PDB file of C-alpha atoms in Angstrom:
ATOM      1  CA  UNK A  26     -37.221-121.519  11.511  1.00 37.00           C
ATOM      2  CA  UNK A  27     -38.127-125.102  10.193  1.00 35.00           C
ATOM      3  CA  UNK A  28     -34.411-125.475   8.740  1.00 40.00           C
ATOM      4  CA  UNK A  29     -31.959-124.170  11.789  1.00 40.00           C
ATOM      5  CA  UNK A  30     -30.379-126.933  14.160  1.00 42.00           C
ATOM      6  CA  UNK A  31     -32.567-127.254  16.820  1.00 40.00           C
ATOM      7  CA  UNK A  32     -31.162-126.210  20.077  1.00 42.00           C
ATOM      8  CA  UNK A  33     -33.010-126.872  23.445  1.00 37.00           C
ATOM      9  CA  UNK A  34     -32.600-125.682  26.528  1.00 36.00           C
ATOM     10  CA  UNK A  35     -31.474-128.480  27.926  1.00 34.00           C
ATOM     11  CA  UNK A  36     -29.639-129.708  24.595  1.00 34.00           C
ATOM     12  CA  UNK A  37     -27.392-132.549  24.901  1.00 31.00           C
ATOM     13  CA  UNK A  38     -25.448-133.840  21.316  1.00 33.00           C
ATOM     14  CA  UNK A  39     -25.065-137.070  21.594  1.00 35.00           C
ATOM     15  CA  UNK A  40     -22.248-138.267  19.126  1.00 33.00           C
ATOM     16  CA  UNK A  41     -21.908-142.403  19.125  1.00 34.00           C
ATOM     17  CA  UNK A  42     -18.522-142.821  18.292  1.00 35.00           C
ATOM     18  CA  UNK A  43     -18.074-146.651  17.157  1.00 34.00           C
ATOM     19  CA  UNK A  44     -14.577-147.496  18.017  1.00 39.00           C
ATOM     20  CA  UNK A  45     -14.348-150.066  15.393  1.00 39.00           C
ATOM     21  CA  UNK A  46     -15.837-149.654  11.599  1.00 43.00           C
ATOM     22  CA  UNK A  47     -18.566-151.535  11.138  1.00 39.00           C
ATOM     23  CA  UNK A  48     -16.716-154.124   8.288  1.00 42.00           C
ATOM     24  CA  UNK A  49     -14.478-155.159  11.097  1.00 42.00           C
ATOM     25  CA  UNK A  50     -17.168-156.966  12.740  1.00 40.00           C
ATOM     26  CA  UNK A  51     -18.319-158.996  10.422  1.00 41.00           C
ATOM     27  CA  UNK A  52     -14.854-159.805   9.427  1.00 44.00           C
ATOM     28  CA  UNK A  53     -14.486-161.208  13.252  1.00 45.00           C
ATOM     29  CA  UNK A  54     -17.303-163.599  12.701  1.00 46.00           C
ATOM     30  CA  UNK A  55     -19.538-165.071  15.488  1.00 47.00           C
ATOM     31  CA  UNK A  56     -20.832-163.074  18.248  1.00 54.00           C
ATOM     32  CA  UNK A  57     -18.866-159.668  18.323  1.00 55.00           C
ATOM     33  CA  UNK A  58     -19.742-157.353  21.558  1.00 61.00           C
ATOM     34  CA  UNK A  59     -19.955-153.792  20.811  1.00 61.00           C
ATOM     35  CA  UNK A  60     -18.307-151.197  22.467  1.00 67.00           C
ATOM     36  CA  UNK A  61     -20.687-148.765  24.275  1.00 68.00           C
ATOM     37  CA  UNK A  62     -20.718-145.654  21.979  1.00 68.00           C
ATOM     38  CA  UNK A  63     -19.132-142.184  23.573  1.00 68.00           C
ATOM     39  CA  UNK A  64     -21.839-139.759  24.427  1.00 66.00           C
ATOM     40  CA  UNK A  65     -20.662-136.136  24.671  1.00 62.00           C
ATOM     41  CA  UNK A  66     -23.165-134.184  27.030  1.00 61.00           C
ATOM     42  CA  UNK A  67     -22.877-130.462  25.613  1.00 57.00           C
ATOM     43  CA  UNK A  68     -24.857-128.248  28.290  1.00 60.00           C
ATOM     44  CA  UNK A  69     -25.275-125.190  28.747  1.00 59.00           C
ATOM     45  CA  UNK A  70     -24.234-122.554  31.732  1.00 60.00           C
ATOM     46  CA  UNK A  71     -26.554-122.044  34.194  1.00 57.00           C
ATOM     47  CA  UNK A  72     -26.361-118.530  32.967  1.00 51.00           C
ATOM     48  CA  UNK A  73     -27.362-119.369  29.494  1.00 58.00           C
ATOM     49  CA  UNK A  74     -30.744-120.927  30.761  1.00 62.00           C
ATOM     50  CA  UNK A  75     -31.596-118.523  33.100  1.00 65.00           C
ATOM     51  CA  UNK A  76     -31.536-115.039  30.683  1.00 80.00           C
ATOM     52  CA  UNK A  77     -34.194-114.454  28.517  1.00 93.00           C
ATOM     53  CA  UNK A  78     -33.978-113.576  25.432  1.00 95.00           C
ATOM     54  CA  UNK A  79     -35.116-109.766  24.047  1.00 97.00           C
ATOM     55  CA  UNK A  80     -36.345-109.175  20.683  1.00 97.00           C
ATOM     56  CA  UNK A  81     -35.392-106.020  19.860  1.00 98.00           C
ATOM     57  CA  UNK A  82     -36.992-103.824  16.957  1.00 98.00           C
ATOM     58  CA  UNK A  83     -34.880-100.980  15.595  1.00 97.00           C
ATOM     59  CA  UNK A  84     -35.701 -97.878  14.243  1.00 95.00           C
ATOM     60  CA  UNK A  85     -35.500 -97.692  10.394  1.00 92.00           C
ATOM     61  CA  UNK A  86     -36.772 -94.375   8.505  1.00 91.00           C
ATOM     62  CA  UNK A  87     -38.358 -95.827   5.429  1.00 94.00           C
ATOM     63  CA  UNK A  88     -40.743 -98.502   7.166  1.00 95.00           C
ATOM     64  CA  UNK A  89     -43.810 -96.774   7.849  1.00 95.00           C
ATOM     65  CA  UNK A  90     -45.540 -96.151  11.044  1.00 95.00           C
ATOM     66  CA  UNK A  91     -48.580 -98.102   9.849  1.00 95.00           C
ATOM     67  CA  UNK A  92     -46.946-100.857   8.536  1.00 96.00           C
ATOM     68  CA  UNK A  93     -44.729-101.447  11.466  1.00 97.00           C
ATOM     69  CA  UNK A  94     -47.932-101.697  13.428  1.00 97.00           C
ATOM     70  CA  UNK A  95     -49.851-103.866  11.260  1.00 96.00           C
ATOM     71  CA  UNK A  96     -46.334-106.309  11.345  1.00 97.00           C
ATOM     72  CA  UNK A  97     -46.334-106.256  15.119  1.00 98.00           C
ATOM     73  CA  UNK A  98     -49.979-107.119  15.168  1.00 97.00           C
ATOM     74  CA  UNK A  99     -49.261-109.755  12.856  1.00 96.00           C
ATOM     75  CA  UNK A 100     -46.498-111.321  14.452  1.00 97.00           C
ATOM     76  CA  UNK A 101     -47.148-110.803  18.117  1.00 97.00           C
ATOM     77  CA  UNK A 102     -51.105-110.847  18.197  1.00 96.00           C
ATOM     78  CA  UNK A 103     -50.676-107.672  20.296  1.00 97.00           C
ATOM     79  CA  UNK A 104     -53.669-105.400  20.328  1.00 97.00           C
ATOM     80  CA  UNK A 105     -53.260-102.564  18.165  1.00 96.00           C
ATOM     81  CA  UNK A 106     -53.091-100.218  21.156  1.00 97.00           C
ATOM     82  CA  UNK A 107     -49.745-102.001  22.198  1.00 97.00           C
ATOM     83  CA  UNK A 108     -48.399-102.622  18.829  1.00 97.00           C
ATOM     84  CA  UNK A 109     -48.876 -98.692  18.132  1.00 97.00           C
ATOM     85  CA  UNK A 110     -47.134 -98.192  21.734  1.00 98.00           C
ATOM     86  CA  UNK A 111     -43.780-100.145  20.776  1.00 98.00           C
ATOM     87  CA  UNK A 112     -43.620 -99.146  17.000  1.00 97.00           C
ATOM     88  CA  UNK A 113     -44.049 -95.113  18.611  1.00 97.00           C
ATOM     89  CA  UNK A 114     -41.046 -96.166  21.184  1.00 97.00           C
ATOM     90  CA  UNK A 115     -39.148 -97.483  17.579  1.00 97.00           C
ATOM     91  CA  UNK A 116     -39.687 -94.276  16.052  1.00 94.00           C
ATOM     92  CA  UNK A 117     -38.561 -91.924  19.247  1.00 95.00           C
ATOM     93  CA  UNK A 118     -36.108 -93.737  21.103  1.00 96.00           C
ATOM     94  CA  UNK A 119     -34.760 -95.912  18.428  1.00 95.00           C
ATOM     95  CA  UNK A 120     -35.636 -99.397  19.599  1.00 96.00           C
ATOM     96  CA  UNK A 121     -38.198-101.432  21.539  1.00 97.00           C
ATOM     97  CA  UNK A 122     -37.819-104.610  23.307  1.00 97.00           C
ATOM     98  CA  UNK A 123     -41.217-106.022  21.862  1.00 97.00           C
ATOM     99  CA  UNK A 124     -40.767-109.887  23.793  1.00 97.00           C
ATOM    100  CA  UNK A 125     -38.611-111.467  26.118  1.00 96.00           C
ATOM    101  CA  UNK A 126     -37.938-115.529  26.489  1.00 95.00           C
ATOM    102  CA  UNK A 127     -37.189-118.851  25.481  1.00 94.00           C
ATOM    103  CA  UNK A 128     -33.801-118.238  22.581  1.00 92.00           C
ATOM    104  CA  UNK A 129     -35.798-120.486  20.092  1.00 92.00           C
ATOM    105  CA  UNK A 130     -38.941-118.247  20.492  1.00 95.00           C
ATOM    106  CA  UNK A 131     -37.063-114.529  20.087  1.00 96.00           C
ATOM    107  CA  UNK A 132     -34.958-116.366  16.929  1.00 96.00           C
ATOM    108  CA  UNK A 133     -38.050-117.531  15.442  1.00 97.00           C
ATOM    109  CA  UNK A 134     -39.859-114.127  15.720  1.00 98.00           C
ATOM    110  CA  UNK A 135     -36.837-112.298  14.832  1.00 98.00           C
ATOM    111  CA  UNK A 136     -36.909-114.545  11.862  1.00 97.00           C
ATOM    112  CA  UNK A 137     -40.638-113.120  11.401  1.00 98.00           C
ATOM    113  CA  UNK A 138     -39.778-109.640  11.509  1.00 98.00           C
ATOM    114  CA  UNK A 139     -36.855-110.075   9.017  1.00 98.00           C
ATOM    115  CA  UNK A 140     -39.048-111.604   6.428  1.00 97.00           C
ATOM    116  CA  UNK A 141     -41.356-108.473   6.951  1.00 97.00           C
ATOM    117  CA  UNK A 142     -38.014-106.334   6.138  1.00 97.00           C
ATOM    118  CA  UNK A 143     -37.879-105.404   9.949  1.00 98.00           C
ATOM    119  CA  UNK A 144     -34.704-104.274  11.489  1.00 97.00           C
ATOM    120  CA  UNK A 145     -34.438-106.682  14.326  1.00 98.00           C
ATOM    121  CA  UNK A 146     -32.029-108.522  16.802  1.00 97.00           C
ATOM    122  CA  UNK A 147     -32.190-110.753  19.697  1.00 95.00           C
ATOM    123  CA  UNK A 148     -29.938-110.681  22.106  1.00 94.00           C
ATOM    124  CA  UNK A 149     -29.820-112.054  25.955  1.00 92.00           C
ATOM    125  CA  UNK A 150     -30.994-109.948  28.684  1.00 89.00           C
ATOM    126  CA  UNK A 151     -28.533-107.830  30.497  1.00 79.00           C
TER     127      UNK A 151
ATOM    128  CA  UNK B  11     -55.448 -92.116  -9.900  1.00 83.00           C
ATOM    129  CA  UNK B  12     -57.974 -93.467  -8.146  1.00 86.00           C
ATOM    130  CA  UNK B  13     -57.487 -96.716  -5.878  1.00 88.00           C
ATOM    131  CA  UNK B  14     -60.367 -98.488  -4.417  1.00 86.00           C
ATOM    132  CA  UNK B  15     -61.790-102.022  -3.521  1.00 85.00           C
ATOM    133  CA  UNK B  16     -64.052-103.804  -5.758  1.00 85.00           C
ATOM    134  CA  UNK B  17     -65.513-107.069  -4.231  1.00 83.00           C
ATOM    135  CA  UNK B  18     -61.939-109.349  -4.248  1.00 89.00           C
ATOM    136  CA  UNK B  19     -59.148-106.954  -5.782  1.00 92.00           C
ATOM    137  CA  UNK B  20     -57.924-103.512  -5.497  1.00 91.00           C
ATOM    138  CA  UNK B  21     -58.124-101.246  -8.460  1.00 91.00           C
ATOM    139  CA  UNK B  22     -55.965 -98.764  -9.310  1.00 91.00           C
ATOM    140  CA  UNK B  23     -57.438 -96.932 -12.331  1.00 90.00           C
ATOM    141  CA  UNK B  24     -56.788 -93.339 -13.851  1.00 88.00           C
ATOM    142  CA  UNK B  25     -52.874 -94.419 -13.946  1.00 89.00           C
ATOM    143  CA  UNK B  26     -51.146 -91.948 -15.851  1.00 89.00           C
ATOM    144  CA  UNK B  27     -48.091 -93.422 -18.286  1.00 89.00           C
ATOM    145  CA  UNK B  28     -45.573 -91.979 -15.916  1.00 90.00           C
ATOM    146  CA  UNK B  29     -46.906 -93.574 -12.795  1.00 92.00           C
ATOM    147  CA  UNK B  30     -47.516 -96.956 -14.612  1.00 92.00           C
ATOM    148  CA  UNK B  31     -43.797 -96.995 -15.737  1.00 92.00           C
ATOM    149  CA  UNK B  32     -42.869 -96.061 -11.867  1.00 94.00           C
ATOM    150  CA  UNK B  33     -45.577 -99.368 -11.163  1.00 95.00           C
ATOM    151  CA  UNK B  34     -43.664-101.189 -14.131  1.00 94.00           C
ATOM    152  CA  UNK B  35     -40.575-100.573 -12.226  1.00 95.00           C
ATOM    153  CA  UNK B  36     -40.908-101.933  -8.694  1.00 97.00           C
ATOM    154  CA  UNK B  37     -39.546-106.045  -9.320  1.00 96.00           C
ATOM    155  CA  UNK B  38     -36.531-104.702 -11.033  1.00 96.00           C
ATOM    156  CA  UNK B  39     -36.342-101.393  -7.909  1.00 96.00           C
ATOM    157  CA  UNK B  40     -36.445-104.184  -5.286  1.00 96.00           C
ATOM    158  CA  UNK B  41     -33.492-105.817  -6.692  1.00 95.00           C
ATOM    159  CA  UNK B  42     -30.485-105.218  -4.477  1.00 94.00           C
ATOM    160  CA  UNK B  43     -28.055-107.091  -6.808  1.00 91.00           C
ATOM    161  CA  UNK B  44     -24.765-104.907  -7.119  1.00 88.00           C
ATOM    162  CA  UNK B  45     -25.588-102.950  -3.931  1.00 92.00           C
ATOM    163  CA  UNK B  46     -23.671-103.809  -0.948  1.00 95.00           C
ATOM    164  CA  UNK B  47     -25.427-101.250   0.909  1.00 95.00           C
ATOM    165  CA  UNK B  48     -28.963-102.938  -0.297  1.00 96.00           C
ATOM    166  CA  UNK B  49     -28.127-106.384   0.315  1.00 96.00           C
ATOM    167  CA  UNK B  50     -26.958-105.755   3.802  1.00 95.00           C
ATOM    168  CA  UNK B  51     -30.281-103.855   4.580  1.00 96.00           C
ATOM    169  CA  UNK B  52     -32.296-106.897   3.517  1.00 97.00           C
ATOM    170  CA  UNK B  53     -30.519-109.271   4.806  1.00 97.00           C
ATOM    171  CA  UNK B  54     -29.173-107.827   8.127  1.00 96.00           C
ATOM    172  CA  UNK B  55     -27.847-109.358  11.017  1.00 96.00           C
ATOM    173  CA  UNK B  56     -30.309-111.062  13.418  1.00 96.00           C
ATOM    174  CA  UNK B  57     -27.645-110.424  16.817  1.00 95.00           C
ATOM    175  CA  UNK B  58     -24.613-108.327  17.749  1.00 92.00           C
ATOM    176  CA  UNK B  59     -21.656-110.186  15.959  1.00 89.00           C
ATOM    177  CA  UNK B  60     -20.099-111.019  19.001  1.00 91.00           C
ATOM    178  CA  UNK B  61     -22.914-114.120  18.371  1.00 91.00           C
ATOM    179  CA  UNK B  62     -21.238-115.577  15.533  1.00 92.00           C
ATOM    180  CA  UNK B  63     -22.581-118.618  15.776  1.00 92.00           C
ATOM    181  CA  UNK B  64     -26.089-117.808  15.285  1.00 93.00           C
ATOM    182  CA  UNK B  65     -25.058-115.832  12.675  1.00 95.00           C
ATOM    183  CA  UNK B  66     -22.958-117.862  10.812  1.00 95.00           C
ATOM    184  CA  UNK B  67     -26.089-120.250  10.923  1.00 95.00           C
ATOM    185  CA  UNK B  68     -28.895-117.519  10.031  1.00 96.00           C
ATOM    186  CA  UNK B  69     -26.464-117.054   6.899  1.00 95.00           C
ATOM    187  CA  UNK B  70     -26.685-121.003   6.355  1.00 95.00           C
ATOM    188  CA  UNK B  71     -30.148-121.396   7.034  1.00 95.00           C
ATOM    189  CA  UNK B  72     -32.425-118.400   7.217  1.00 96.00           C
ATOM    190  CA  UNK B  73     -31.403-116.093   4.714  1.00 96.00           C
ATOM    191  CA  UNK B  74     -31.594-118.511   1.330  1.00 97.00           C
ATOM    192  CA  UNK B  75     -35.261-118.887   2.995  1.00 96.00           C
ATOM    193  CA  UNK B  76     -35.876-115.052   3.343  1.00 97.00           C
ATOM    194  CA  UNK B  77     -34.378-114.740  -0.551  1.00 96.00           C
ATOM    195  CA  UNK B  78     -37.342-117.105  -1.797  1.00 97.00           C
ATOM    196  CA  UNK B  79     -39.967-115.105   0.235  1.00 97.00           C
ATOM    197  CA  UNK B  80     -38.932-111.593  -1.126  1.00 97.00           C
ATOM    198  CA  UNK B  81     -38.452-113.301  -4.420  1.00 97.00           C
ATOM    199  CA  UNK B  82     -42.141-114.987  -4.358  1.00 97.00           C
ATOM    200  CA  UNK B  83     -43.455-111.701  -3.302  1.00 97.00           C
ATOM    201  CA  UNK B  84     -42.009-109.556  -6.273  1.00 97.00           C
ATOM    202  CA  UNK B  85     -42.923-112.313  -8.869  1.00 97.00           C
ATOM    203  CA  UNK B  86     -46.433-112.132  -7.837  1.00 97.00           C
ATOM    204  CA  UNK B  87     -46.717-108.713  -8.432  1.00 97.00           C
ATOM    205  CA  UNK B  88     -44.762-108.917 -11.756  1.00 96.00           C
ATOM    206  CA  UNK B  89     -47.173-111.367 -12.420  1.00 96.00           C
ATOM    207  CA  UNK B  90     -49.928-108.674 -11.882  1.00 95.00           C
ATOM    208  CA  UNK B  91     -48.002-105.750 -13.538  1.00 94.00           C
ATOM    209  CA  UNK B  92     -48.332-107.822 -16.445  1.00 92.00           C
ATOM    210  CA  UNK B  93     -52.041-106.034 -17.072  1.00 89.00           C
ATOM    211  CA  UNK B  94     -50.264-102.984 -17.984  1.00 86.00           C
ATOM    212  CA  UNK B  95     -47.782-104.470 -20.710  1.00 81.00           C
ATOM    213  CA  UNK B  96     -51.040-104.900 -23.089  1.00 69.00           C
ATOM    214  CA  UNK B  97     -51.227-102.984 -26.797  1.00 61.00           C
ATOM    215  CA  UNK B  98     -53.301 -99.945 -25.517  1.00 60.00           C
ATOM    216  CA  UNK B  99     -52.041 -96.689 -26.591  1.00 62.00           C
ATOM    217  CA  UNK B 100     -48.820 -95.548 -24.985  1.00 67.00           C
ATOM    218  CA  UNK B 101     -50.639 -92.250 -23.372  1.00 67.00           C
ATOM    219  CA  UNK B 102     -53.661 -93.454 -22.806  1.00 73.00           C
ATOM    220  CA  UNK B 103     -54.465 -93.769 -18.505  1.00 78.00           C
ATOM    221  CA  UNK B 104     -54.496 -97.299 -17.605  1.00 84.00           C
ATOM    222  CA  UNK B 105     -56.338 -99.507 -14.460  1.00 88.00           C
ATOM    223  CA  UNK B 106     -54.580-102.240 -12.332  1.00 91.00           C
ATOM    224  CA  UNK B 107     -56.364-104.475 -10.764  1.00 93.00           C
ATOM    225  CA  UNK B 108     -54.737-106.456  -7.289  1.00 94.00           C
ATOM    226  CA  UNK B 109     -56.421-109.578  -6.709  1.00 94.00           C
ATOM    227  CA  UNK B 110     -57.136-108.581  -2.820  1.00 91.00           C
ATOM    228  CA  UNK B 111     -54.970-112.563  -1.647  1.00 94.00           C
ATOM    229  CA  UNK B 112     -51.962-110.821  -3.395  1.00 95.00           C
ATOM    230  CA  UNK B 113     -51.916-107.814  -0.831  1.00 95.00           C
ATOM    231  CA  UNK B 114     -48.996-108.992   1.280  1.00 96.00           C
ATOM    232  CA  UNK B 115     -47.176-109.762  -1.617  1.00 97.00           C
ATOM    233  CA  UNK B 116     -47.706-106.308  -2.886  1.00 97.00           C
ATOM    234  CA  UNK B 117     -46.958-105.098   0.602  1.00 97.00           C
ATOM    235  CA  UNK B 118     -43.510-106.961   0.777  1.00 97.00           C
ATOM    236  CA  UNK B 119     -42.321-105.800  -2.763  1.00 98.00           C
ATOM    237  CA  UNK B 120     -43.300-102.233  -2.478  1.00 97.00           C
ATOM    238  CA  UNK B 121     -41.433-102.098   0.759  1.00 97.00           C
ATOM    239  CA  UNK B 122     -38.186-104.044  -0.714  1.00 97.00           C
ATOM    240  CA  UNK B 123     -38.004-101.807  -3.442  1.00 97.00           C
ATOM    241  CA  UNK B 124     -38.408 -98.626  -0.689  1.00 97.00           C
ATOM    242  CA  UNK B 125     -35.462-100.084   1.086  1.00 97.00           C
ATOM    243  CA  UNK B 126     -33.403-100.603  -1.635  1.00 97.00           C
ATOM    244  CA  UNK B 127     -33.755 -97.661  -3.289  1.00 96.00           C
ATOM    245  CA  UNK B 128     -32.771 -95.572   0.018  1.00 96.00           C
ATOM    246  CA  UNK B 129     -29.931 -97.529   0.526  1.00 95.00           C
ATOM    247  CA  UNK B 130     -28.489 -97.220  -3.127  1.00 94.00           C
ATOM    248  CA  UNK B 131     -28.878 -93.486  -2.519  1.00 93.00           C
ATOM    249  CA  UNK B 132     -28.663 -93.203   1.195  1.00 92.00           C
ATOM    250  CA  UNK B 133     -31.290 -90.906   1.788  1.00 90.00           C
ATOM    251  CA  UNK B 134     -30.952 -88.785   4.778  1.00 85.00           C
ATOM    252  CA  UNK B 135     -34.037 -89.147   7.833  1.00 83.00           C
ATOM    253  CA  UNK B 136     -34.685 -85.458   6.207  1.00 83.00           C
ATOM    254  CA  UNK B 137     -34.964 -86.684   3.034  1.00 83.00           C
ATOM    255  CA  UNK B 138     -37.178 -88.646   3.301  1.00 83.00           C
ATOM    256  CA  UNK B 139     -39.280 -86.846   5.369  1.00 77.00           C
ATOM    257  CA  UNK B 140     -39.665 -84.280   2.551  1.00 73.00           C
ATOM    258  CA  UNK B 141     -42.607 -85.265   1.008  1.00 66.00           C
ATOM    259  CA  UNK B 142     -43.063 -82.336  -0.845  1.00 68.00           C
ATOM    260  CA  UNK B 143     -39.924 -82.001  -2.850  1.00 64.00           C
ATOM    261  CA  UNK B 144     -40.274 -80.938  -6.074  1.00 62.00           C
ATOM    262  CA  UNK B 145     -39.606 -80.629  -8.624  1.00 62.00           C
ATOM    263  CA  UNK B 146     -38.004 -84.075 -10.082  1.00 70.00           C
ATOM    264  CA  UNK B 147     -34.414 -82.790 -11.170  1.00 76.00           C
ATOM    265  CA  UNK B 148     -32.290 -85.773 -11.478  1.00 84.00           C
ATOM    266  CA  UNK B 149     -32.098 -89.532 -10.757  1.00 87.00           C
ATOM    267  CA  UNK B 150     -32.007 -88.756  -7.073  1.00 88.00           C
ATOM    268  CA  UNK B 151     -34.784 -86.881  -7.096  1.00 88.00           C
ATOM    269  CA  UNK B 152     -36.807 -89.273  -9.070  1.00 90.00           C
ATOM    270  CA  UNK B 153     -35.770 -92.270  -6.684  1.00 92.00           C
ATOM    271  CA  UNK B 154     -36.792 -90.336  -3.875  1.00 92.00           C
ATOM    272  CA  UNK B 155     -40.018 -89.620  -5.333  1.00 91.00           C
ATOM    273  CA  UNK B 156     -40.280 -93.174  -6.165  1.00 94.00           C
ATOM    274  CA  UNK B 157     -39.685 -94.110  -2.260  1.00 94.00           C
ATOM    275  CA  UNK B 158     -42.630 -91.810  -1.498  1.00 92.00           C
ATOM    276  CA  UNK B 159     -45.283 -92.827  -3.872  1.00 94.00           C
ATOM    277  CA  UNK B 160     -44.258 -96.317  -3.909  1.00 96.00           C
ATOM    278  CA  UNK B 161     -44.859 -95.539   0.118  1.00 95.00           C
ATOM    279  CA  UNK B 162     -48.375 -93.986  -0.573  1.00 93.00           C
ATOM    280  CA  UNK B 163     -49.340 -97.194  -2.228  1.00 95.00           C
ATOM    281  CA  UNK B 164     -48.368 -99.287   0.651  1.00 96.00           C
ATOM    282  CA  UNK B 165     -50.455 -96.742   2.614  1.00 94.00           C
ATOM    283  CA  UNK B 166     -53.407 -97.331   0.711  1.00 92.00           C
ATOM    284  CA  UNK B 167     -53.364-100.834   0.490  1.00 93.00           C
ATOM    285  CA  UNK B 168     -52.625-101.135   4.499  1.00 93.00           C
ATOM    286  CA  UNK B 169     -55.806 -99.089   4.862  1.00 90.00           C
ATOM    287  CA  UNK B 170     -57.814-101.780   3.021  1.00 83.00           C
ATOM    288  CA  UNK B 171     -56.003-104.172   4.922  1.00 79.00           C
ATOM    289  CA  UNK B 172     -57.632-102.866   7.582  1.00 72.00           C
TER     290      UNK B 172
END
């Protein structure tokens, strides 16, 4: 997911709010001191960086069986054993939580999965 | 029809006119312009809307990115479908050859135009299940035979996939 704002765990947005415009200080002339710019910490809950994130696969009846395999092969690198396992769990009990992790990881498979027309979600770990 | 790999393509010969038209058809099947129902099955949510932040940003950011690769995909095969637009006579059984690095793309559209076509008619799990249905009575039918051979293609070329 080249293009989405990058979030980290420990994210902090730092926003350097000048409180003068930057014409006003060469209007002053001479040596002009600069405030020190405002830095908004933005951090998460402890919550937040504890839960893992599940990528969920949900069942859909027009993908095939073998082509749900081959995509979880593809995408996970999982044996085909274990990708046949999850997409048989899809097909009988509706979903399968095929990872669990870092939010940037289950967005950028789920992002994987969608582009391989997929029905899948993330969503944080009960 | 016969499919089978030769060296670096997949060839598809012994194609009847009615299954080349059905071929003919599959950039302008997995179109889901018009169809709400379509649309949202392409492009469907990647959380529980209660996270409408990262949804509101997949919207932003992912999907125009998901539109190009399911675009790219059914190009390439219109691209390939081309073979069967030549000046041969209109009954006459046709071949199709797949150059074997355009597989995924083949994959992806044939699987677009599957979901598409099930949402614009909302075929029941039972439905679609019914692969012996016949005989083709009306649109519906002939989408839903559509779904299934366009299915039994994917099939085939999964199996050379290996």
């Amino acid at each position: 997911m080249s293009r989405m704002p990058r979030r980290e765990c420990s994210r902090v947005a730092q926003k350097k709010q000048f409180k003068e415009p930057i014409g006003a200080l060469w209007e002053k002339g001479g040596a002009t001191t600069i405030e020190r710019p405002a830095i908004e910490k933005e951090t998460r809950s402890k919550e937040d960086l504890d839960l893992p994130w599940l990528v969920i696969v949900h069942n859909d009846p027009v993908n095939l069986m073998s082509y749900v395999t081959m995509v979880f092969q593809r995408v996970f690198g999982y044996p085909r054993e274990k990708a046949e396992r999850h997409m048989l769990e899809v097909h009988h009990k509706g979903r399968s939580v095929l990872w669990s992790g870092m939010r940037e990881r289950a967005e950028l498979y789920v992002q994987q999965l969608h582009g391989y027309l997929l029905l899948a979600t993330l969503e944080k770990a009960a | 029809m016969e499919i089978r790999r030769c060296n670096d393509e997949i060839e598809i010969s012994e194609l009847d006119p009615f299954l080349a038209e059905l071929l003919r058809q599959i950039p302008a099947s997995a179109d889901p312009k018009g169809t709400t129902a379509a649309e949202q099955r392409l492009f469907s949510p990647p959380a529980h809307e209660t996270e409408t932040d990262l949804c509101k940003e997949w919207k932003l950011y992912v999907e125009p990115e998901l539109r190009r690769l399911f675009q790219t995909a059914t190009e390439t095969v219109a691209t390939d479908l081309q073979q069967l637009n030549g000046s041969e006579k209109t009954l006459a059984n046709r071949v199709l050859r797949i150059p074997w690095k355009h597989a995924d793309a083949w994959l992806s559209a044939l699987n677009q135009a599957r979901l598409v076509i099930a949402a614009k008619y909302n075929f029941s799990d039972a439905e679609l299940g019914d692969h012996f249905r016949s005989p083709i009575g009306s649109r519906r039918d002939l989408s839903l035979f559509q779904v299934n051979f366009y299915g039994f293609l994917q099939e085939c070329i999964l199996r050379e996939v290996g």
